[in-house]
Coordinates of C-alpha atoms and ligand atoms in Angstrom, one line a residue:
Chain X
X1 CA 84.4 119.8 152.6
X2 CA 82.1 122.3 151.0
X3 CA 81.0 122.5 147.4
X4 CA 78.6 124.6 145.4
X5 CA 77.4 123.0 142.2
X6 CA 75.9 125.5 139.8
X7 CA 73.6 124.2 137.1
X8 CA 72.8 126.8 134.4
X9 CA 72.3 127.2 130.7
X10 CA 73.5 130.6 129.9
X11 CA 74.7 134.0 130.9
X12 CA 74.0 135.8 134.1
X13 CA 72.4 139.2 133.5
X14 CA 71.5 140.7 136.9
X15 CA 73.6 141.9 139.8
X16 CA 77.2 141.2 140.8
X17 CA 79.4 139.2 138.5
X18 CA 79.2 135.4 139.2
X19 CA 83.0 135.3 138.7
X20 CA 83.5 137.7 141.6
X21 CA 81.0 135.7 143.6
X22 CA 82.8 132.4 142.9
X23 CA 86.1 133.9 144.0
X24 CA 84.5 134.9 147.2
X25 CA 83.2 131.3 147.7
X26 CA 86.7 130.0 147.2
X27 CA 88.0 132.4 149.9
X28 CA 85.5 130.8 152.3
X29 CA 86.8 127.3 151.5
X30 CA 83.9 126.4 149.2
X31 CA 84.7 124.9 145.8
X32 CA 82.5 126.0 142.9
X33 CA 81.7 123.6 140.1
X34 CA 79.6 124.6 137.1
X35 CA 77.6 122.5 134.7
X36 CA 76.1 124.1 131.6
X37 CA 73.1 122.2 130.2
X38 CA 72.3 122.5 126.5
X39 CA 69.9 120.3 124.6
X40 CA 69.5 122.1 121.3
X41 CA 72.1 124.3 119.8
X42 CA 75.1 125.7 121.6
X43 CA 75.4 127.6 124.8
X44 CA 77.0 130.5 123.0
X45 CA 80.6 131.7 123.3
X46 CA 79.7 134.1 126.0
X47 CA 77.9 131.5 128.1
X48 CA 80.7 129.0 127.8
X49 CA 83.4 131.5 128.7
X50 CA 81.4 132.6 131.7
X51 CA 81.0 129.1 132.9
X52 CA 84.7 128.4 132.6
X53 CA 85.6 131.5 134.4
X54 CA 83.2 130.9 137.3
X55 CA 84.7 127.4 137.8
X56 CA 88.3 128.8 137.6
X57 CA 87.5 131.5 140.1
X58 CA 85.8 129.0 142.3
X59 CA 88.6 126.5 142.1
X60 CA 86.4 123.8 140.6
X61 CA 85.5 122.2 137.3
X62 CA 83.2 123.1 134.4
X63 CA 81.4 120.9 131.9
X64 CA 78.9 121.6 129.2
X65 CA 76.6 118.6 128.7
X66 CA 73.2 117.5 127.4
X67 CA 70.4 116.7 129.9
X68 CA 70.8 113.0 129.6
X69 CA 74.5 113.2 130.7
X70 CA 73.7 115.4 133.7
X71 CA 73.5 112.6 136.4
X72 CA 76.7 111.1 135.4
X73 CA 78.5 114.5 135.1
X74 CA 77.6 115.9 138.5
X75 CA 78.2 112.5 140.2
X76 CA 81.7 112.5 138.7
X77 CA 82.4 116.1 139.4
X78 CA 81.5 115.9 143.0
X79 CA 83.7 112.9 143.6
X80 CA 86.6 114.4 141.7
X81 CA 86.4 117.6 143.6
X82 CA 86.5 115.7 146.9
X83 CA 89.7 113.9 145.7
X84 CA 91.2 117.1 144.5
X85 CA 90.4 119.0 147.7
X86 CA 92.2 116.2 149.6
X87 CA 95.0 116.2 147.2
X88 CA 95.6 119.9 147.6
X89 CA 95.6 119.5 151.4
X90 CA 98.0 116.6 151.1
X91 CA 100.4 118.5 148.8
X92 CA 100.5 121.4 151.2
X93 CA 101.4 119.1 154.1
X94 CA 103.9 116.9 152.3
X95 CA 107.0 118.7 153.5
X96 CA 105.9 119.1 157.1
X97 CA 104.5 115.7 157.8
X98 CA 106.6 113.5 155.5
X99 CA 109.7 115.6 155.8
X100 CA 109.9 115.1 152.1
X101 CA 111.2 117.6 149.6
X102 CA 108.5 116.6 147.2
X103 CA 106.1 119.3 146.1
X104 CA 103.3 117.0 145.0
X105 CA 102.2 113.5 145.2
X106 CA 103.7 112.8 141.8
X107 CA 107.2 113.6 143.1
X108 CA 107.1 110.9 145.8
X109 CA 108.8 107.6 145.2
X110 CA 106.3 104.8 144.4
X111 CA 106.3 103.2 147.8
X112 CA 105.5 106.4 149.7
X113 CA 103.0 107.4 147.1
X114 CA 101.2 104.2 147.6
X115 CA 100.8 104.9 151.3
X116 CA 99.7 108.5 150.8
X117 CA 97.1 107.5 148.3
X118 CA 95.8 104.9 150.7
X119 CA 95.2 107.6 153.2
X120 CA 93.6 109.8 150.5
X121 CA 91.2 107.0 149.5
X122 CA 90.3 106.6 153.2
X123 CA 89.5 110.4 153.4
X124 CA 87.7 110.4 150.2
X125 CA 85.3 107.9 151.6
X126 CA 85.0 109.1 155.2
X127 CA 85.3 112.9 155.3
X128 CA 82.3 115.0 155.8
X129 CA 80.8 116.5 152.6
X130 CA 78.3 119.2 151.9
X131 CA 77.1 120.0 148.4
X132 CA 74.8 123.0 147.8
X133 CA 73.1 122.7 144.5
X134 CA 72.3 126.0 142.9
X135 CA 69.8 125.7 140.0
X136 CA 69.3 128.4 137.4
X137 CA 65.5 128.4 137.0
X138 CA 65.2 131.1 134.3
X139 CA 62.7 130.4 131.6
X140 CA 65.0 128.6 129.2
X141 CA 65.8 126.0 131.9
X142 CA 62.2 124.8 132.2
X143 CA 62.5 121.8 129.9
X144 CA 65.6 120.6 131.7
X145 CA 64.3 120.7 135.2
X146 CA 63.1 117.1 135.1
X147 CA 66.6 116.0 134.3
X148 CA 68.0 118.2 137.0
X149 CA 65.8 116.7 139.6
X150 CA 66.8 113.2 138.5
X151 CA 70.4 114.1 138.6
X152 CA 70.0 115.4 142.2
X153 CA 68.4 112.2 143.2
X154 CA 71.2 110.2 141.6
X155 CA 73.8 112.3 143.4
X156 CA 72.1 111.7 146.7
X157 CA 72.2 107.9 146.0
X158 CA 76.0 108.1 145.4
X159 CA 76.5 110.2 148.5
X160 CA 74.5 107.9 150.7
X161 CA 76.9 105.1 149.9
X162 CA 79.8 107.0 151.4
X163 CA 80.8 106.3 154.9
X164 CA 81.3 109.9 155.8
X165 CA 78.4 112.2 156.6
X166 CA 77.2 113.6 153.3
X167 CA 74.5 116.3 152.9
X168 CA 73.0 118.3 150.1
X169 CA 70.9 121.4 150.0
X170 CA 69.1 122.7 147.0
X171 CA 68.5 126.3 145.9
X172 CA 67.1 127.9 142.8
X173 CA 67.1 131.4 141.4
X174 CA 65.4 133.7 140.6
X175 CA 62.5 133.6 143.0
X176 CA 59.5 135.8 143.0
X177 CA 61.6 139.0 143.0
X178 CA 64.3 138.8 140.3
X179 CA 67.1 139.1 142.9
X180 CA 65.8 136.4 145.2
X181 CA 67.3 133.0 145.7
X182 CA 65.0 130.3 147.1
X183 CA 66.0 127.4 149.2
X184 CA 64.1 124.3 148.0
X185 CA 65.7 121.8 150.4
X186 CA 67.7 122.4 153.6
X187 CA 70.7 120.1 154.4
X188 CA 69.5 116.6 154.1
X189 CA 70.9 113.0 153.9
X190 CA 67.6 111.6 153.0
X191 CA 66.8 110.4 149.5
X192 CA 63.1 110.6 149.9
X193 CA 63.3 114.4 150.4
X194 CA 64.5 114.7 146.8
X195 CA 61.2 114.5 145.0
X196 CA 59.1 116.9 143.0
X197 CA 61.0 119.8 144.3
X198 CA 60.5 122.1 141.4
X199 CA 56.9 121.3 140.5
X200 CA 55.3 124.5 141.6
X201 CA 58.2 126.7 140.5
X202 CA 57.5 129.8 138.5
X203 CA 60.0 130.3 135.7
X204 CA 61.2 133.8 135.1
X205 CA 63.5 135.5 132.6
X206 CA 66.3 137.0 134.7
X207 CA 69.5 135.2 135.6
X208 CA 71.1 136.7 138.8
X209 CA 73.8 134.0 139.1
X210 CA 76.2 136.2 141.1
X211 CA 73.8 137.2 143.8
X212 CA 72.6 133.6 144.1
X213 CA 76.2 132.4 144.8
X214 CA 76.5 135.0 147.5
X215 CA 73.3 133.8 149.0
X216 CA 74.7 130.3 149.3
X217 CA 77.9 131.6 150.8
X218 CA 75.8 133.3 153.4
X219 CA 73.9 130.0 154.0
X220 CA 77.2 128.2 154.6
X221 CA 78.3 131.0 157.0
X222 CA 75.1 130.6 159.0
X223 CA 75.8 126.9 159.1
X224 CA 79.3 127.6 160.5
X225 CA 77.8 129.7 163.3
X226 CA 75.8 126.7 164.3
X227 CA 79.2 125.0 164.8
X228 CA 79.0 122.4 162.1
X229 CA 81.8 123.5 159.9
X230 CA 83.4 120.3 158.6
X231 CA 86.5 122.0 157.2
X232 CA 87.6 123.3 160.6
X233 CA 87.3 119.9 162.2
X234 CA 88.8 118.0 159.3
X235 CA 92.2 119.6 159.3
X236 CA 93.8 118.2 162.4
X237 CA 92.3 114.9 161.6
X238 CA 94.0 114.9 158.2
X239 CA 97.3 115.6 159.9
X240 CA 96.8 112.8 162.4
X241 CA 95.9 110.3 159.8
X242 CA 98.8 111.0 157.6
X243 CA 101.1 110.8 160.6
X244 CA 99.6 107.5 161.6
X245 CA 99.7 105.8 158.2
X246 CA 102.9 107.0 156.7
X247 CA 106.2 106.7 158.5
Chain W
X1 CA 108.8 111.7 120.4
X2 CA 106.7 114.8 120.3
X3 CA 107.0 117.6 122.8
X4 CA 103.3 118.2 123.1
X5 CA 102.7 114.8 124.7
X6 CA 99.7 114.3 127.0
X7 CA 98.4 111.1 128.4
X8 CA 95.9 110.8 125.6
X9 CA 98.5 110.9 122.9
X10 CA 99.0 107.6 121.0
X11 CA 102.5 106.2 121.5
X12 CA 104.1 105.0 118.3
X13 CA 105.2 101.4 118.0
X14 CA 108.9 101.2 118.8
X15 CA 108.8 104.0 121.5
X16 CA 110.9 103.2 124.5
X17 CA 109.6 103.8 128.0
X18 CA 112.1 103.9 130.8
X19 CA 111.2 103.9 134.4
X20 CA 112.6 106.7 136.5
X21 CA 112.8 104.7 139.8
X22 CA 113.4 101.1 138.7
X23 CA 115.1 101.8 135.4
X24 CA 113.4 99.0 133.5
X25 CA 112.9 99.6 129.8
X26 CA 109.8 98.8 127.8
X27 CA 109.3 98.9 124.1
X28 CA 105.8 99.7 122.8
X29 CA 104.4 97.2 120.3
X30 CA 100.8 98.5 120.0
X31 CA 97.8 100.0 121.8
X32 CA 95.6 97.4 123.5
X33 CA 92.8 99.7 124.5
X34 CA 91.9 103.0 126.2
X35 CA 89.4 103.7 128.9
X36 CA 88.4 106.5 131.3
X37 CA 91.5 106.1 133.4
X38 CA 94.3 105.4 131.0
X39 CA 95.7 103.8 127.9
X40 CA 97.1 100.2 127.9
X41 CA 99.9 99.2 125.5
X42 CA 101.3 95.8 124.6
X43 CA 105.1 96.1 125.4
X44 CA 108.2 93.9 125.4
X45 CA 110.8 94.0 128.0
X46 CA 113.8 92.3 129.5
X47 CA 116.5 90.2 127.9
X48 CA 114.1 87.8 126.3
X49 CA 111.7 90.6 125.2
X50 CA 108.8 89.2 127.1
X51 CA 105.3 90.5 126.5
X52 CA 103.5 92.6 129.1
X53 CA 100.7 95.1 129.3
X54 CA 101.6 98.7 130.3
X55 CA 99.0 101.1 131.5
X56 CA 99.7 104.8 131.4
X57 CA 97.4 106.7 133.8
X58 CA 95.7 110.0 133.1
X59 CA 95.8 110.9 136.8
X60 CA 98.5 109.9 139.3
X61 CA 96.2 109.4 142.3
X62 CA 93.6 107.4 140.4
X63 CA 96.3 105.1 139.0
X64 CA 97.9 104.7 142.4
X65 CA 94.6 103.8 143.9
X66 CA 94.2 101.1 141.3
X67 CA 97.8 99.9 141.9
X68 CA 97.1 99.6 145.7
X69 CA 94.2 97.3 145.0
X70 CA 96.3 95.1 142.8
X71 CA 99.0 95.0 145.4
X72 CA 96.6 94.1 148.1
X73 CA 95.0 91.4 145.9
X74 CA 98.3 89.8 145.2
X75 CA 99.1 89.7 148.9
X76 CA 95.8 88.0 149.6
X77 CA 96.3 85.2 147.2
X78 CA 97.5 82.1 149.0
X79 CA 100.3 80.0 147.6
X80 CA 97.8 77.4 146.5
X81 CA 95.7 79.8 144.6
X82 CA 98.8 81.2 142.9
X83 CA 99.8 77.7 141.9
X84 CA 96.3 77.1 140.5
X85 CA 96.1 80.2 138.5
X86 CA 97.8 80.1 135.2
X87 CA 99.7 83.2 136.3
X88 CA 101.4 81.0 138.7
X89 CA 105.0 81.8 137.9
X90 CA 104.4 85.6 137.9
X91 CA 102.2 88.0 139.8
X92 CA 99.7 90.1 137.9
X93 CA 101.4 93.3 138.8
X94 CA 105.0 93.4 137.4
X95 CA 106.3 97.0 137.9
X96 CA 105.2 100.5 139.0
X97 CA 107.1 103.5 137.8
X98 CA 107.1 107.0 136.3
X99 CA 108.6 108.2 133.1
X100 CA 108.9 111.4 131.1
X101 CA 107.2 111.4 127.7
X102 CA 107.7 114.5 125.6
X103 CA 107.9 117.1 128.4
X104 CA 105.6 115.7 130.9
X105 CA 105.9 113.1 133.6
X106 CA 103.5 110.2 133.5
X107 CA 102.8 107.3 135.9
X108 CA 102.4 103.8 134.7
X109 CA 102.3 100.2 135.8
X110 CA 103.1 97.0 134.1
X111 CA 101.0 93.9 134.4
X112 CA 100.6 90.5 132.8
X113 CA 99.4 90.7 129.2
X114 CA 96.0 89.0 129.0
X115 CA 95.4 87.4 125.6
X116 CA 92.0 87.4 124.1
X117 CA 89.2 89.6 122.8
X118 CA 86.4 91.3 124.5
X119 CA 83.4 89.3 125.8
X120 CA 81.2 90.8 123.1
X121 CA 83.5 89.8 120.3
X122 CA 83.9 86.3 121.7
X123 CA 80.2 85.7 121.9
X124 CA 79.6 87.1 118.5
X125 CA 82.2 84.9 116.9
X126 CA 81.9 81.7 119.0
X127 CA 78.2 81.7 119.7
X128 CA 76.0 81.9 122.7
X129 CA 76.5 78.3 123.7
X130 CA 79.5 79.6 125.6
X131 CA 77.3 81.6 127.9
X132 CA 77.1 78.9 130.7
X133 CA 80.8 78.3 131.0
X134 CA 82.0 81.8 130.6
X135 CA 79.4 83.0 133.1
X136 CA 80.5 80.4 135.6
X137 CA 84.1 81.3 135.3
X138 CA 83.3 85.0 135.6
X139 CA 81.3 84.3 138.8
X140 CA 84.3 82.3 140.1
X141 CA 86.5 85.3 139.6
X142 CA 84.0 87.6 141.3
X143 CA 83.5 85.2 144.2
X144 CA 87.3 85.1 144.7
X145 CA 87.3 88.9 144.9
X146 CA 84.3 88.9 147.3
X147 CA 86.1 86.5 149.6
X148 CA 89.0 88.9 149.7
X149 CA 86.5 91.6 150.9
X150 CA 86.4 93.4 147.5
X151 CA 83.7 94.1 145.0
X152 CA 84.7 94.5 141.3
X153 CA 82.3 97.4 140.7
X154 CA 82.7 98.4 137.1
X155 CA 81.7 95.1 135.5
X156 CA 81.1 95.6 131.8
X157 CA 82.1 93.9 128.5
X158 CA 85.2 96.2 127.9
X159 CA 86.7 95.0 131.2
X160 CA 86.4 91.3 130.5
X161 CA 88.8 89.5 128.2
X162 CA 88.1 86.0 126.8
X163 CA 90.6 83.7 125.3
X164 CA 90.4 80.3 123.6
X165 CA 87.9 77.9 125.0
X166 CA 86.2 80.5 127.1
X167 CA 88.9 81.4 129.6
X168 CA 88.1 84.7 131.2
X169 CA 90.1 87.4 132.9
X170 CA 89.0 90.6 134.5
X171 CA 91.1 93.6 133.6
X172 CA 90.7 97.2 134.9
X173 CA 90.7 97.2 138.7
X174 CA 89.8 100.9 138.8
X175 CA 86.3 100.3 140.1
X176 CA 87.3 97.7 142.7
X177 CA 85.9 98.8 146.1
X178 CA 86.1 97.5 149.7
X179 CA 82.9 95.8 150.8
X180 CA 80.9 98.2 152.8
X181 CA 82.2 101.3 151.1
X182 CA 80.9 103.2 148.2
X183 CA 81.4 101.8 144.7
X184 CA 84.3 103.8 143.3
X185 CA 83.5 103.7 139.6
X186 CA 80.6 102.3 137.7
X187 CA 78.9 102.6 134.3
X188 CA 75.3 103.7 134.3
X189 CA 73.8 100.9 132.3
X190 CA 75.1 98.2 134.7
X191 CA 74.6 100.2 137.8
X192 CA 72.1 99.0 140.4
X193 CA 71.3 102.6 141.4
X194 CA 70.5 103.5 137.8
X195 CA 67.8 100.8 137.7
X196 CA 66.3 101.8 141.0
X197 CA 67.3 98.4 142.3
X198 CA 69.4 99.3 145.3
X199 CA 72.2 101.4 146.7
X200 CA 75.7 102.2 145.4
X201 CA 77.3 100.6 148.4
X202 CA 79.8 97.8 147.6
X203 CA 78.4 94.4 148.4
X204 CA 78.5 91.2 146.4
X205 CA 75.0 91.7 145.2
X206 CA 76.2 94.9 143.4
X207 CA 78.4 92.7 141.2
X208 CA 75.7 90.1 140.6
X209 CA 73.3 92.8 139.4
X210 CA 75.9 94.2 137.0
X211 CA 76.6 90.6 135.9
X212 CA 73.0 90.1 135.0
X213 CA 72.7 93.3 133.0
X214 CA 76.0 92.5 131.4
X215 CA 74.5 89.3 129.8
X216 CA 71.4 91.2 128.8
X217 CA 73.7 93.6 127.0
X218 CA 75.7 90.8 125.3
X219 CA 72.8 88.6 124.4
X220 CA 70.0 91.1 123.8
X221 CA 71.7 94.5 123.4
X222 CA 69.2 96.2 121.2
X223 CA 66.2 95.6 123.5
X224 CA 68.2 96.6 126.6
X225 CA 69.3 99.8 124.9
X226 CA 65.7 100.6 124.1
X227 CA 64.6 99.8 127.6
X228 CA 67.1 102.2 129.1
X229 CA 66.5 105.1 126.8
X230 CA 62.7 104.9 126.4
X231 CA 61.9 104.8 130.1
X232 CA 61.7 107.8 132.5
X233 CA 64.5 107.6 135.0
X234 CA 62.2 107.2 138.0
X235 CA 60.2 104.3 136.4
X236 CA 63.2 102.1 135.6
X237 CA 63.0 98.9 137.6
X238 CA 64.5 95.5 137.8
X239 CA 61.2 93.8 136.8
X240 CA 61.5 95.3 133.3
X241 CA 64.9 93.7 133.0
X242 CA 63.3 90.4 134.1
X243 CA 60.8 90.8 131.4
X244 CA 63.6 90.8 128.9
X245 CA 65.2 87.7 130.4
X246 CA 61.9 85.8 130.3
X247 CA 61.4 86.5 126.6
X248 CA 64.9 85.7 125.5
X249 CA 65.5 82.1 124.5
X250 CA 69.1 82.1 125.5
X251 CA 68.6 83.6 128.9
X252 CA 65.3 81.9 129.8
X253 CA 67.1 78.8 131.2
X254 CA 68.8 81.0 133.7
X255 CA 65.6 82.9 134.7
X256 CA 65.7 81.9 138.3
X257 CA 69.3 83.0 138.6
X258 CA 68.6 86.4 137.0
X259 CA 65.6 86.9 139.2
X260 CA 67.7 86.5 142.3
X261 CA 70.5 88.7 141.0
X262 CA 68.3 91.5 139.7
X263 CA 66.2 91.6 142.9
X264 CA 69.2 91.3 145.2
X265 CA 68.1 88.0 146.8
X266 CA 71.5 86.2 146.8
X267 CA 72.9 86.0 150.3
X268 CA 76.2 84.5 149.5
X269 CA 78.6 84.6 146.6
X270 CA 79.2 80.8 146.8
X271 CA 75.5 80.2 146.5
X272 CA 75.2 82.5 143.5
X273 CA 78.2 80.8 141.8
X274 CA 76.8 77.3 142.6
X275 CA 73.3 78.2 141.4
X276 CA 74.7 79.3 138.0
X277 CA 76.9 76.3 137.7
X278 CA 73.9 74.0 138.2
X279 CA 71.8 75.8 135.6
X280 CA 74.6 75.8 133.1
X281 CA 75.0 72.1 133.3
X282 CA 71.3 71.4 133.2
X283 CA 70.9 73.6 130.2
X284 CA 73.6 71.9 128.3
X285 CA 72.1 68.5 128.9
X286 CA 68.7 69.5 127.4
X287 CA 68.2 68.5 123.8
X288 CA 65.3 70.9 123.1
X289 CA 65.3 74.6 123.5
X290 CA 62.7 75.5 126.1
X291 CA 59.5 77.1 124.8
X292 CA 59.4 80.8 125.5
X293 CA 56.1 81.9 126.9
X294 CA 55.1 85.4 126.0
X295 CA 54.7 87.6 129.0
X296 CA 55.6 90.6 127.0
X297 CA 56.0 93.8 129.0
X298 CA 53.7 96.6 128.0
X299 CA 56.2 98.9 126.4
X300 CA 57.4 96.0 124.2
X301 CA 53.9 95.4 122.9
X302 CA 53.9 98.9 121.5
X303 CA 57.2 98.2 119.8
X304 CA 55.9 95.0 118.5
X305 CA 52.8 96.5 117.1
X306 CA 54.8 99.2 115.5
X307 CA 57.0 96.6 113.7
X308 CA 54.0 94.6 112.6
X309 CA 52.5 97.7 111.1
X310 CA 55.8 98.4 109.4
X311 CA 56.0 94.9 108.1
X312 CA 52.5 95.0 106.9
X313 CA 53.0 98.2 104.9
X314 CA 56.3 97.0 103.5
X315 CA 54.8 93.8 102.2
X316 CA 51.8 95.8 100.9
X317 CA 54.1 98.0 98.8
X318 CA 56.2 95.1 97.7
X319 CA 53.3 93.2 96.4
X320 CA 51.9 96.3 94.7
X321 CA 54.9 96.8 92.5
Ligands
LIG1 N1 96.4 93.2 131.1 C1 95.8 93.5 129.9 N2 96.0 92.7 128.8 C2 95.5 92.9 127.6 N3 94.6 93.9 127.4 C3 94.3 94.8 128.4 C4 94.9 94.6 129.7 N4 94.5 95.6 130.5 C5 93.7 96.3 129.8 N5 93.6 95.9 128.5 C6 92.8 96.5 127.4 O1 92.8 97.9 127.5 C7 91.5 98.4 127.7 C8 91.6 99.6 128.6 O2 92.1 99.2 129.9 P1 91.4 99.5 131.2 O3 92.3 99.1 132.3 O4 90.0 99.0 131.2 O5 91.4 101.1 131.2 P2 90.3 102.1 132.0 O6 90.6 101.9 133.5 O7 90.8 103.4 131.5 O8 89.0 101.7 131.6 C9 90.7 97.3 128.2 O9 89.3 97.4 127.8 C10 91.3 96.1 127.5 O10 90.8 95.9 126.2
LIG2 MG1 88.1 99.9 131.5

């Protein structure tokens, strides 16, 4: 399973629309979640609308929270997205595997539902998961970066407790050039790597959210070429497990 | 009934809920409580209009997952255990079904109605002398779960109901997780990971840690709140919690237990349960409260000095006028 988690505090203002970018990610099988961080005042109508649209296009969720709620929020979002991804996959397969005329899990009679959810819980815990965190590092985000770093550490702690292989990577934008996206951390399962990532970061004004999302899509593609695409390997497994558990 | 119902809508007393699969009918009496996963109502059902608690879930999968845990727990109970529990004649889980409310279909389950108030209310009303017994009974419940290969996970005051003479019951099995897996649901303040005291993997020690913070919250809430908000996330540590324990008259007698729980030293649930039991009895037999030695943590000294200054200036102005 592949996710992008975008953490931002306002509107994009350079390059391709982030909504287009998120729709592209979705097409690649990557779910895009968005968290807006506001500490004082509001994020503005435009910012809030953009955040909601990015998440909708990316098939994910959006939340607007204060810094101190960040850890809890991204932890919850990541987990919920895993469950939903599995749920969508299960809903698609219900007719074929269970020979049921149900369209969704809710339509199943209680006994069958119980068995299907058991399989889902199993997959929630054991499936491979990759989360690319994409951090808006425009000037206004500066006071929030401490909280962002803490939230990433907290997410890693939760992921480490999973049975399935779970990795995160961290990017921020803009880099030195206003259209540049910088990788701070390559795929890792190691908590100790998540420390003082953003210390030497230069904060700049522009917010090229769209191009940054594309950069991460590219990164995932490169990953796939190396032959480690979990989504491709997970599918037959899902089928097999449903077949095994539910008769 | 309104047409714009959603799972968060409050159901009016007198509303009937009829299951789609099993066709049992329940009449809503009142709301018992709401949480992150659903709303629980006191209902009456059957010919003799018996009381039960009915939980309407916000999400079908989450609710089913919780139901699966309850089913599995019921299957694990031996006949003897069932006879011993006061719930002997009936299982905890009574029915699982769906129904249509307004226009939307919701999922619900029905369980035994647990009488009582929350742990916080009970301690506020009945006094902290109940700490030893209630703690012991709670540990017994947790140990029972651990022996069945589960960890409770989301231990907090809202999920503990206490009835007359300190009988406790755990409600809300949404956080219950298999030992060895990740903890499904937790609340930051009681979470071992939050305090940099260990992982979020489900092991008995996870519950003991939460149990320790739980009592700090109930007995010394204000200081705990200050500790968790004033510190930087990366500097939170179990020894700060220990400092609170050592300087609290009510918790001090249990110091050795808290130390093992907060630092993850307990190796078996039976040991943890027995150790608490021992301390509870010893503490009750004492006729004098133990003296509290002041090993005040650094950050507390600051707070203390601030209050002294405040006291001083208040008195000064009072005496002036
Ligand atoms: N069986 C029960 N008997 C009486 N009250 C209950 C029962 N189950 C839950 N409650 C009350 O309802 C509240 C919410 O239920 P809970 O299961 O904890 O929901 P959530 O999973 O959403 O937190 C609880 O805090 C408790 O006060
Ligand atoms: Mg609850």
